[in-house]
Short mmCIF file of C-alpha atoms in Angstrom, two decimals:
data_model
loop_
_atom_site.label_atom_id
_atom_site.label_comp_id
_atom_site.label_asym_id
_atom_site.label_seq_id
_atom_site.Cartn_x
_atom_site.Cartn_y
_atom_site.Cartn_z
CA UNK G 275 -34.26 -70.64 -73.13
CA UNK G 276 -37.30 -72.79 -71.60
CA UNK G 277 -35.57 -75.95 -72.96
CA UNK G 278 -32.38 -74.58 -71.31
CA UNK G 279 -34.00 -73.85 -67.87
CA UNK G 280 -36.12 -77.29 -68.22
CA UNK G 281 -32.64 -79.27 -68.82
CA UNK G 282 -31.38 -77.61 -65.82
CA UNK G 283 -34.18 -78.07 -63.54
CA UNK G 284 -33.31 -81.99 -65.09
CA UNK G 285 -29.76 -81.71 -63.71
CA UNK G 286 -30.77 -80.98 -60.60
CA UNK G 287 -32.95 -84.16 -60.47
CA UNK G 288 -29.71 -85.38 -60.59
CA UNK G 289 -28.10 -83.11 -58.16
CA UNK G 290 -30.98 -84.09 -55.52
CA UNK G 291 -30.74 -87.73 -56.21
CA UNK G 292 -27.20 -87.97 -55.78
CA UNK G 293 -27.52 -86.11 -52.35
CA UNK G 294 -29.98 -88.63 -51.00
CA UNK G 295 -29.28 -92.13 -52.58
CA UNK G 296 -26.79 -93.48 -49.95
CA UNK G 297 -29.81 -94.15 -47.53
CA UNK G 298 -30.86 -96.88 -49.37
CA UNK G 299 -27.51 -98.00 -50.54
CA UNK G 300 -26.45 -98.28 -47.09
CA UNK G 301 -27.36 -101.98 -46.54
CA UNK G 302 -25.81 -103.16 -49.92
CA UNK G 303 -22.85 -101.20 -50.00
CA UNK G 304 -22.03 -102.84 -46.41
CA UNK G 305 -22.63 -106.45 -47.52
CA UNK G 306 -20.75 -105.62 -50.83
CA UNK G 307 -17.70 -103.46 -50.32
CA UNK G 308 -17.80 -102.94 -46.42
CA UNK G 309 -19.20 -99.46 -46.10
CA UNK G 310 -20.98 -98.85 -42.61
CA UNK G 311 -22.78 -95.75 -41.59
CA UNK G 312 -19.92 -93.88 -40.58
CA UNK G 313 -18.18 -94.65 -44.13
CA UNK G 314 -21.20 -93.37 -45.87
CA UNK G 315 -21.25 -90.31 -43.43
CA UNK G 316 -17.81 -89.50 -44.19
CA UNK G 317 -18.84 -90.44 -48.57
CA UNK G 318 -22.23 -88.22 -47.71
CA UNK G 319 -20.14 -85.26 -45.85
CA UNK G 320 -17.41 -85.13 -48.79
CA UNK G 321 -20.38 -84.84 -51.52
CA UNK G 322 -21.48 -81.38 -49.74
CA UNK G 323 -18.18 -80.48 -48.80
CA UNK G 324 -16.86 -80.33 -52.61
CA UNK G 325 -20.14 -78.62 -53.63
CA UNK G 326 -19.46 -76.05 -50.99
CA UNK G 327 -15.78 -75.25 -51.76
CA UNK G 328 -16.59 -74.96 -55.67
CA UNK G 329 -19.01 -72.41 -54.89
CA UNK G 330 -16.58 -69.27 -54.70
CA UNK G 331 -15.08 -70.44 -58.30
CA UNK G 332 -18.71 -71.07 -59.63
CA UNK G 333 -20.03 -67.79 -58.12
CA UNK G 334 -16.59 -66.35 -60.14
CA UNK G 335 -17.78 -68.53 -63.38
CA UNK G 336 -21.07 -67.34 -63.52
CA UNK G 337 -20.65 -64.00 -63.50
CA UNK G 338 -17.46 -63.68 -65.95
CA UNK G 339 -18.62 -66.78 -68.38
CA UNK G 340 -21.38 -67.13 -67.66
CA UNK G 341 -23.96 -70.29 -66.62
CA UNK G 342 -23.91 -72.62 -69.86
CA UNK G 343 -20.32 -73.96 -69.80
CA UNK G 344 -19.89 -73.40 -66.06
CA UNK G 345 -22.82 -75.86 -66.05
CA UNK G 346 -22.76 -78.36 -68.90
CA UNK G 347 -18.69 -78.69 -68.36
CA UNK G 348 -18.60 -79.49 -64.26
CA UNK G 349 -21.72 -81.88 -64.74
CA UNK G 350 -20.24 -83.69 -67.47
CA UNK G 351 -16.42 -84.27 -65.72
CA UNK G 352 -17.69 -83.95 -62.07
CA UNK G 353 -21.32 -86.00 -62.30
CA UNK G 354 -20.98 -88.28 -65.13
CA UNK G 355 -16.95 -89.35 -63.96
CA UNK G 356 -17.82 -89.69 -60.44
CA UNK G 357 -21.15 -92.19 -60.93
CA UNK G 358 -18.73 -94.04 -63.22
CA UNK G 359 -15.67 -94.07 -60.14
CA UNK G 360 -18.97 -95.34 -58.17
CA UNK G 361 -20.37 -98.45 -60.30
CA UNK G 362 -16.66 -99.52 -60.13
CA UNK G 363 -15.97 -99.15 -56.37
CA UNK G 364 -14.47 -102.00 -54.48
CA UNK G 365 -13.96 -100.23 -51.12
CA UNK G 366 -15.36 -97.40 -48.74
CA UNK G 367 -13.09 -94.93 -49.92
CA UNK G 368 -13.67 -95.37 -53.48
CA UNK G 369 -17.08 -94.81 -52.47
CA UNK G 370 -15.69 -91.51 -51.22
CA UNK G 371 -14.18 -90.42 -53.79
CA UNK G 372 -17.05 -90.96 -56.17
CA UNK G 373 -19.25 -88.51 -54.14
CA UNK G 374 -16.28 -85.84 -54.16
CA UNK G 375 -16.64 -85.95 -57.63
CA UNK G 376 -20.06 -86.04 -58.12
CA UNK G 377 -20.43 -83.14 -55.68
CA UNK G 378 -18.26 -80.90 -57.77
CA UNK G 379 -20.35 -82.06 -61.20
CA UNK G 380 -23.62 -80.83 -59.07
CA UNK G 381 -21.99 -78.01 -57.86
CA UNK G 382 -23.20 -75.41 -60.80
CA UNK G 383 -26.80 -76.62 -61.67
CA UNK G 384 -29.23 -75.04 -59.09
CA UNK G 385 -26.75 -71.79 -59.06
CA UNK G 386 -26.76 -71.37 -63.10
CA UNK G 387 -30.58 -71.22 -62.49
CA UNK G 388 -31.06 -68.73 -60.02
CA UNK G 389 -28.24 -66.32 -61.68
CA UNK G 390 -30.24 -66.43 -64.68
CA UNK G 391 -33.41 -65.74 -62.56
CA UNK G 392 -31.39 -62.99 -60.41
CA UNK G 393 -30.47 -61.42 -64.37
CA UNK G 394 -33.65 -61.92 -66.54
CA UNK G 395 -36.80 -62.30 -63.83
CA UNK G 396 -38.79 -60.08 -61.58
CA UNK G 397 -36.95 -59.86 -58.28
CA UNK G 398 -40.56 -60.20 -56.68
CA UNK G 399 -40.24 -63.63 -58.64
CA UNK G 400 -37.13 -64.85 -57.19
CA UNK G 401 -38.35 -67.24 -54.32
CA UNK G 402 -40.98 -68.46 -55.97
CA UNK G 403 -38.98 -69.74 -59.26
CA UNK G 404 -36.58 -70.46 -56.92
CA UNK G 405 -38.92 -72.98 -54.99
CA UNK G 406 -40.55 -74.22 -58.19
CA UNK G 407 -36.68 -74.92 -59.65
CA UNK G 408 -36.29 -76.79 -55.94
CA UNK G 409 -39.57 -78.36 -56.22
CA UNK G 410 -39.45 -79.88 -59.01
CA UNK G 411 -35.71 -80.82 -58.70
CA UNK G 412 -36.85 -82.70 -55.56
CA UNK G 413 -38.01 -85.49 -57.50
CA UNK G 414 -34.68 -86.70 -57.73
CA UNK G 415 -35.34 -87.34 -54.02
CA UNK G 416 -38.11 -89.55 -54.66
CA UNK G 417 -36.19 -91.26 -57.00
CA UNK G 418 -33.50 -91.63 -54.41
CA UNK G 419 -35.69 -94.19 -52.47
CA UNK G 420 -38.30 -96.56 -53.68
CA UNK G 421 -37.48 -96.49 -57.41
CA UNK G 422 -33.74 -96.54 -56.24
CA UNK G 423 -34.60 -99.84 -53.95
CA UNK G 424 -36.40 -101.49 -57.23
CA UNK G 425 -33.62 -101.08 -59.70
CA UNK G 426 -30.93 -102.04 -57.29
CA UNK G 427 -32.91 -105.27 -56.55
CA UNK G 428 -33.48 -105.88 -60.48
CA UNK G 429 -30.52 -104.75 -62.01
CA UNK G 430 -27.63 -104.04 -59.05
CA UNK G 431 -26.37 -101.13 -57.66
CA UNK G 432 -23.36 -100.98 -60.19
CA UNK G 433 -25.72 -101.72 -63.44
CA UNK G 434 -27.55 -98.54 -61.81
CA UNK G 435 -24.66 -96.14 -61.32
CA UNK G 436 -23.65 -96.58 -64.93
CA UNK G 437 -26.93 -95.63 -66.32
CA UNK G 438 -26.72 -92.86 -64.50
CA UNK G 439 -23.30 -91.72 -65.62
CA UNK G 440 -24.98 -91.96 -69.11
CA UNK G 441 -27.54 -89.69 -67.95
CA UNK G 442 -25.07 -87.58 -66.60
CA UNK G 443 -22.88 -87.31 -69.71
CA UNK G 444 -26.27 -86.94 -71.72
CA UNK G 445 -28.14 -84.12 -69.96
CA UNK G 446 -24.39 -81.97 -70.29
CA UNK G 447 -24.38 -81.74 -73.59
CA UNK G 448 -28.11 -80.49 -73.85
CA UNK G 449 -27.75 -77.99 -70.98
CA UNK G 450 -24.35 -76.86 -73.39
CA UNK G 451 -26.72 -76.85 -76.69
CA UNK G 452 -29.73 -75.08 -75.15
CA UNK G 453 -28.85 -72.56 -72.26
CA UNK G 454 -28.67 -68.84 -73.46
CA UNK G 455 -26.12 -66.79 -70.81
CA UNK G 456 -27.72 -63.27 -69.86
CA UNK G 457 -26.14 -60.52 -71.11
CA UNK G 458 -22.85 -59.36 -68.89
CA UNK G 459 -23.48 -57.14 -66.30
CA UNK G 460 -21.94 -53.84 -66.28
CA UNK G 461 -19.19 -54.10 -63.76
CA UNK G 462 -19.51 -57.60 -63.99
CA UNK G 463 -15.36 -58.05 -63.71
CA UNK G 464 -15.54 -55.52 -60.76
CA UNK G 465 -16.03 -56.52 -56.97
CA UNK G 466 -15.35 -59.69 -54.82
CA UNK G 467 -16.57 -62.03 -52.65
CA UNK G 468 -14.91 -59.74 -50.27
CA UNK G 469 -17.24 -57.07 -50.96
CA UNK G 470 -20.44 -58.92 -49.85
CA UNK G 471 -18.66 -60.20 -47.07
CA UNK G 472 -18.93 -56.59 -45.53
CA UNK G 473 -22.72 -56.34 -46.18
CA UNK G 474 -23.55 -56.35 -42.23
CA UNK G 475 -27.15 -57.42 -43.05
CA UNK G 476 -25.41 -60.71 -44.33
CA UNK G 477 -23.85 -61.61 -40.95
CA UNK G 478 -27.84 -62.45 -39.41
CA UNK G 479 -28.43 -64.29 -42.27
CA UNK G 480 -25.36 -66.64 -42.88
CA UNK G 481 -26.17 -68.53 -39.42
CA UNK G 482 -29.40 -70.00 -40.25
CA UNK G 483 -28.03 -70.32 -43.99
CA UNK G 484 -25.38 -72.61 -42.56
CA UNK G 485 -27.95 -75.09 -40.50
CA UNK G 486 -31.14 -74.89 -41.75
CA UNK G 487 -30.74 -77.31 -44.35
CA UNK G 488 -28.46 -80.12 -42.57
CA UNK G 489 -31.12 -81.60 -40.46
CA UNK G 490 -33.54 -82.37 -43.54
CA UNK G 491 -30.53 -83.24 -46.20
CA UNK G 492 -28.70 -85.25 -43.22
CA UNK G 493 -31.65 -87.51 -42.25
CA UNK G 494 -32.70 -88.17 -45.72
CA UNK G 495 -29.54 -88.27 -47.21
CA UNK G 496 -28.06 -91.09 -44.91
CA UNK G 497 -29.52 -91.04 -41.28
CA UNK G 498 -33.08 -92.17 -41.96
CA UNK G 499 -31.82 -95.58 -43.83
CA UNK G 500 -29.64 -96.74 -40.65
CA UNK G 501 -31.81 -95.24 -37.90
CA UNK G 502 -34.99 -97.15 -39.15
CA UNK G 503 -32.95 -100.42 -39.73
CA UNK G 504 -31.01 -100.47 -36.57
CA UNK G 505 -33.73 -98.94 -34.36
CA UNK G 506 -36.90 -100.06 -35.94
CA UNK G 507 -35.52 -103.38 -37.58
CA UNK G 508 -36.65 -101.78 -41.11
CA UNK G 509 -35.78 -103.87 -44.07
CA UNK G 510 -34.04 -101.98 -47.33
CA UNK G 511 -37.54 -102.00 -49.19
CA UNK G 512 -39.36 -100.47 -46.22
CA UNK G 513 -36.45 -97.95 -46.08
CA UNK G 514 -37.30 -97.42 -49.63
CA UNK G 515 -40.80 -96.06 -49.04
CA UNK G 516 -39.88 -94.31 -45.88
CA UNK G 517 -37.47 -92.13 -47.38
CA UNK G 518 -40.22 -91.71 -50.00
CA UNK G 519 -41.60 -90.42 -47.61
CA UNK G 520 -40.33 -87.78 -46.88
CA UNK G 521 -39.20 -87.01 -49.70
CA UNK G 522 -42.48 -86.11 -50.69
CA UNK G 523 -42.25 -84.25 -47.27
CA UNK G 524 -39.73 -81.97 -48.74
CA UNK G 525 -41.21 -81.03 -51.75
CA UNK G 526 -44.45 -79.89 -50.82
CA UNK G 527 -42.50 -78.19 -48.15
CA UNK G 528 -40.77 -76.47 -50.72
CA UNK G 529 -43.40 -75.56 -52.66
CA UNK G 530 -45.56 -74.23 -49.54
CA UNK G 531 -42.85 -72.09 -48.83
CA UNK G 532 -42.39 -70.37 -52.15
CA UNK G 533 -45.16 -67.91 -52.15
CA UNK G 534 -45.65 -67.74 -48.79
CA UNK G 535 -43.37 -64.51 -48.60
CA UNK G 536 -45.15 -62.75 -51.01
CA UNK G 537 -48.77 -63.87 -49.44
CA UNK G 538 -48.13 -62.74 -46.15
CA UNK G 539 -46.15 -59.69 -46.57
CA UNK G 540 -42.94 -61.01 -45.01
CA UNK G 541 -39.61 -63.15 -45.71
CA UNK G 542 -38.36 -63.12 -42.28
CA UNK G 543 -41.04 -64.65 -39.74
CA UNK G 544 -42.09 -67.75 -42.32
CA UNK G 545 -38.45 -68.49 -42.46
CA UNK G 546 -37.98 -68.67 -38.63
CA UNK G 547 -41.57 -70.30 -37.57
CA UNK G 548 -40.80 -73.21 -40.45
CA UNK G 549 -37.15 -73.61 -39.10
CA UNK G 550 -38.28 -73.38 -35.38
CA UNK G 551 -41.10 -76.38 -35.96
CA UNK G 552 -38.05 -78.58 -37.88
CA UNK G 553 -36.32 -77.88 -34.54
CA UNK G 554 -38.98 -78.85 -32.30
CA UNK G 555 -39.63 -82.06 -34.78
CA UNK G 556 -35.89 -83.25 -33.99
CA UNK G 557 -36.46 -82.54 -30.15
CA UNK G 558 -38.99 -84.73 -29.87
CA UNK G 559 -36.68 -87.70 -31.96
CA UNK G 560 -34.24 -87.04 -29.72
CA UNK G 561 -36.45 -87.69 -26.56
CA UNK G 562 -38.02 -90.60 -27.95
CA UNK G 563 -36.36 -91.97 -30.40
CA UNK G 564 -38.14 -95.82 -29.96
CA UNK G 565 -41.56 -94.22 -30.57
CA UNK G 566 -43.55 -96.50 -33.05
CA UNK G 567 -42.57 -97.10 -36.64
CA UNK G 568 -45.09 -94.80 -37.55
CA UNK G 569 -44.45 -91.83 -35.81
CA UNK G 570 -40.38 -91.96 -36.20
CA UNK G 571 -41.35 -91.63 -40.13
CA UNK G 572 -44.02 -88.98 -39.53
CA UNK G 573 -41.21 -87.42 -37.24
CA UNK G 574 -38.50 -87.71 -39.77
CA UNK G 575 -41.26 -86.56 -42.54
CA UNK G 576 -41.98 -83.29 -40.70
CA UNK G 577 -38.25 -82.35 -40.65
CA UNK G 578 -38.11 -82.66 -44.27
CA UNK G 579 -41.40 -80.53 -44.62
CA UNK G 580 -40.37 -77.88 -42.40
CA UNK G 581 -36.74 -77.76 -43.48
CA UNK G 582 -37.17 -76.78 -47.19
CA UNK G 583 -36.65 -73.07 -46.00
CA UNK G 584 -33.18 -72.85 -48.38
CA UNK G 585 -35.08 -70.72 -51.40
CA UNK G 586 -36.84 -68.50 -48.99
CA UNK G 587 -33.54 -67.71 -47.64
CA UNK G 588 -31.75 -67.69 -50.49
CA UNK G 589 -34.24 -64.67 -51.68
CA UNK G 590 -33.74 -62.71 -48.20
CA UNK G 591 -29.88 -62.80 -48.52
CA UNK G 592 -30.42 -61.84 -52.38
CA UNK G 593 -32.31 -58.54 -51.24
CA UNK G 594 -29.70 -57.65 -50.49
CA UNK G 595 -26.52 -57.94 -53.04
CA UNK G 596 -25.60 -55.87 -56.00
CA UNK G 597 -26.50 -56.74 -59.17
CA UNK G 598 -22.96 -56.73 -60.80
CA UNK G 599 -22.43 -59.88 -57.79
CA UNK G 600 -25.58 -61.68 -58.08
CA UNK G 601 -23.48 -64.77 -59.52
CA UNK G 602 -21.16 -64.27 -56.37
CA UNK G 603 -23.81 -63.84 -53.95
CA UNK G 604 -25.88 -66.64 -54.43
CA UNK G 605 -22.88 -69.38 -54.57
CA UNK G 606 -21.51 -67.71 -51.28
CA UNK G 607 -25.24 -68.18 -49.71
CA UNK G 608 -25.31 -71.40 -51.14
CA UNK G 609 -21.68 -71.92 -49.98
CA UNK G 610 -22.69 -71.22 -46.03
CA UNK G 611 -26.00 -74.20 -46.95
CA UNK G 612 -24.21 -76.46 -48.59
CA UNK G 613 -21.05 -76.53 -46.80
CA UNK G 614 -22.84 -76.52 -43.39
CA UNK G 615 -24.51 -80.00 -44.27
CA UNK G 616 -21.56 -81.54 -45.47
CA UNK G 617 -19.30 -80.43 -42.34
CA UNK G 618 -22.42 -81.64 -39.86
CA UNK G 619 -22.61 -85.05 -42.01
CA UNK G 620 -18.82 -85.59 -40.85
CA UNK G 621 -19.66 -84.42 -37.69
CA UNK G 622 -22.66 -86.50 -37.12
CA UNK G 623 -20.66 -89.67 -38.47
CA UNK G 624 -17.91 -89.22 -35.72
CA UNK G 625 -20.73 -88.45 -32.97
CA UNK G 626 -22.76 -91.78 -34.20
CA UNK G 627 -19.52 -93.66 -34.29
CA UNK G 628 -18.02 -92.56 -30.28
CA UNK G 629 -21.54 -93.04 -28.93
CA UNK G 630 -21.69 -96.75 -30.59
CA UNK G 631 -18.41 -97.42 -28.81
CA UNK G 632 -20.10 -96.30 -25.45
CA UNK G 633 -22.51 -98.83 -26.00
CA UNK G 634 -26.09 -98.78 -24.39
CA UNK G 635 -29.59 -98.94 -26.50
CA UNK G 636 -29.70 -99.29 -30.10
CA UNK G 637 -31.22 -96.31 -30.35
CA UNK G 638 -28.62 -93.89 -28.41
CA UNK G 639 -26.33 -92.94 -30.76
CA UNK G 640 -29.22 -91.32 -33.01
CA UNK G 641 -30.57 -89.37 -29.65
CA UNK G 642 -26.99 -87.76 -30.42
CA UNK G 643 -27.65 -87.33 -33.85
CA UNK G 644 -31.18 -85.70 -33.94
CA UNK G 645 -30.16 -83.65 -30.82
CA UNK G 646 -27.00 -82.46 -32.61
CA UNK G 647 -29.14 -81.25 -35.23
CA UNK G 648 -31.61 -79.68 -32.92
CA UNK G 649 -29.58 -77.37 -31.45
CA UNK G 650 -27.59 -76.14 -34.19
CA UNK G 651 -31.33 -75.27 -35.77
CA UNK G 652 -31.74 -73.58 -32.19
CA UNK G 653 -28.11 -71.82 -32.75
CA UNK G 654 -29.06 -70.75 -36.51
CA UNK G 655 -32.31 -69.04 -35.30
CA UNK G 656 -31.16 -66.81 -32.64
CA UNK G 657 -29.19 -64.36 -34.49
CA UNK G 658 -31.66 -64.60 -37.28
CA UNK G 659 -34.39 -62.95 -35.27
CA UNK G 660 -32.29 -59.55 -35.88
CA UNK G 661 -32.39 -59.80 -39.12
CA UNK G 662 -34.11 -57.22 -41.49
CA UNK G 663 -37.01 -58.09 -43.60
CA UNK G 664 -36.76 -57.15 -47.04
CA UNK G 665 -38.96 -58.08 -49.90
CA UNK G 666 -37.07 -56.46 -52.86
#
């Protein structure tokens, strides 16, 4: 089983890399096939969108076939075909299409880990293997930018995207060979989505589920590229190691917020504090946007950091669903994450693409963009602060 969870802790490598590569493709992918930001917004929204809507039938997998097929099957079809409908693209909305597909191939990977965490761990354990699984996955985000930059300068972008449908293809079939499913759950065919949907303690939660992680996953999964190069005259290399950035950001974000719940004796207010200095972060972008190349990437850096709440979350909303719908619960959670960041990438594409057309500084239409993102952090947090704080 170690082999199983290390393979799927390597699938979601991929899962983060595919999330976050289009930053550094953005400049290519315009000179080759046309793409501009707004294209890739759209590409980057779709990816998230298609992870969110598959995760009602994963949640439904997981529980009733458990997480080796559900896995090793969507990664193969979904990640391997869609990085090969990439490296063959000729136009933005094959581009788009790729990242629908690859999003539903990533869809199972982090979820088939923490169901079998929710089945065969410690529930004290559950944020911090959570955050470790996220943490370590995360270097798919570093791989994402500088690495990313060097291959697609040696080898091309399309050379790139094949090898990586390889990998795809390859890491299926060991996640198929080497995952063990728990055993079923009694009552494992009982209950519904419905039924957590009437869990009032939910309803606090699901706001701040649904933002908290589209600020950090937005900027570093598109925003970051175009907002250095247009604002900050960044070349593709230097928008290489700034998203490295903060990708490192992110993952010792995520890691500092892993056992932070069980050190200080509370889920609740380290959620909310991290969230509410993300927010502040993207206030301060949004005020001053042209501050030095330095400070936009410390800026941008201390989003990432402060935005990695998702497993801490994930483990407060888990405190408090049935065991017979852990598979259920956590894709719905993840459903509210996930699908928020792919509905504000579309949203943040249209928003960047009206306040182009106004015209004005080259730096206006990303005030719109961090601002957005600000105050939907500011929206998540308010009902959150009613919230019960559970540890179990």
């Amino acid at each position: 089983m170690r082999l199983g969870l290390i393979l799927l802790c390597a699938g979601y490598v991929l899962s983060q890399f595919y999330r976050a590569f289009l930053a550094v493709l953005s400049q290519v992918l315009e000179a080759d096939i046309g793409a501009g930001p707004d294209d890739l917004a759209f590409a980057s929204g779709l990816w998230f969108l298609t992870f969110a809507a598959m995760q009602i039938p994963v949640g439904e997998a997981l529980d009733r076939i458990g997480p080796r097929r559900t896995a090793a099957v969507l990664l193969a079809l979904g990640g391997g075909g869609g990085a090969l409908v990439f490296a063959m693209a000729s136009a933005p909305v094959h581009v788009a299409v790729a990242m629908g597909l690859i999003g539903v191939g990533c869809s199972p990977v982090l979820m088939a880990s923490y169901y079998i965490f929710a089945r065969m761990f410690p529930a004290d354990m559950f944020a911090t293997l959570g955050a470790v699984m996220i943490g370590v996955g995360s270097v798919g985000n570093l791989a994402g930018s500088a690495p990313l930059a060097w291959a697609v300068e040696v080898f091309g972008w399309r050379e790139s995207l094949f090898v990586l449908a390889a990998v795809s293809g390859i890491l299926a079939l060991g996640i198929f060979m080497t995952v063990q499913d728990p055993p079923r759950a009694e009552h494992a065919r009982k209950g519904s989505v419905l039924d957590l949907l009437r869990l009032p303690a939910m309803w606090l939660i699901f706001p701040l589920m649904f933002v908290n992680y589209a600020p950090a996953a937005g900027l570093r999964g598109l925003w970051v590229g175009p907002y250095l190069g247009d604002v900050h005259a960044a070349t593709s290399t230097v928008i290489g190691n700034a998203t490295m950035i903060m990708g490192i950001a992110m993952i010792l974000g995520t890691f500092a917020y892993g056992p932070l719940d069980r050190w200080l004796g509370t889920r609740k207010w380290v959620v909310f504090v991290g969230n509410a200095a993300g927010m502040l972060a993207l206030f301060v972008l949004a005020a001053q946007p042209e501050l030095g190349f330095g400070a936009a990437v410390a800026l941008c850096a201390a989003v990432g950091l402060f935005g990695m709440s998702f497993p801490m979350l994930m483990a407060h909303g888990r405190s408090f669903i049935p065991t017979h719908l852990a598979g259920r619960g956590v894709t719905l959670m993840n459903l509210f994450g996930i699908g928020g960041v792919g509905l504000f990438q579309v949203l943040t594409g249209q928003l960047h693409a009206v306040a182009s057309e106004i015209g004005g500084a080259p730096a206006m239409p990303y005030q719109v963009v961090f601002g957005f993102f600000a105050v939907l952090l500011l929206l998540g947090l308010a009902p959150y602060l009613l919230s019960r704080d559970r540890l179990d």
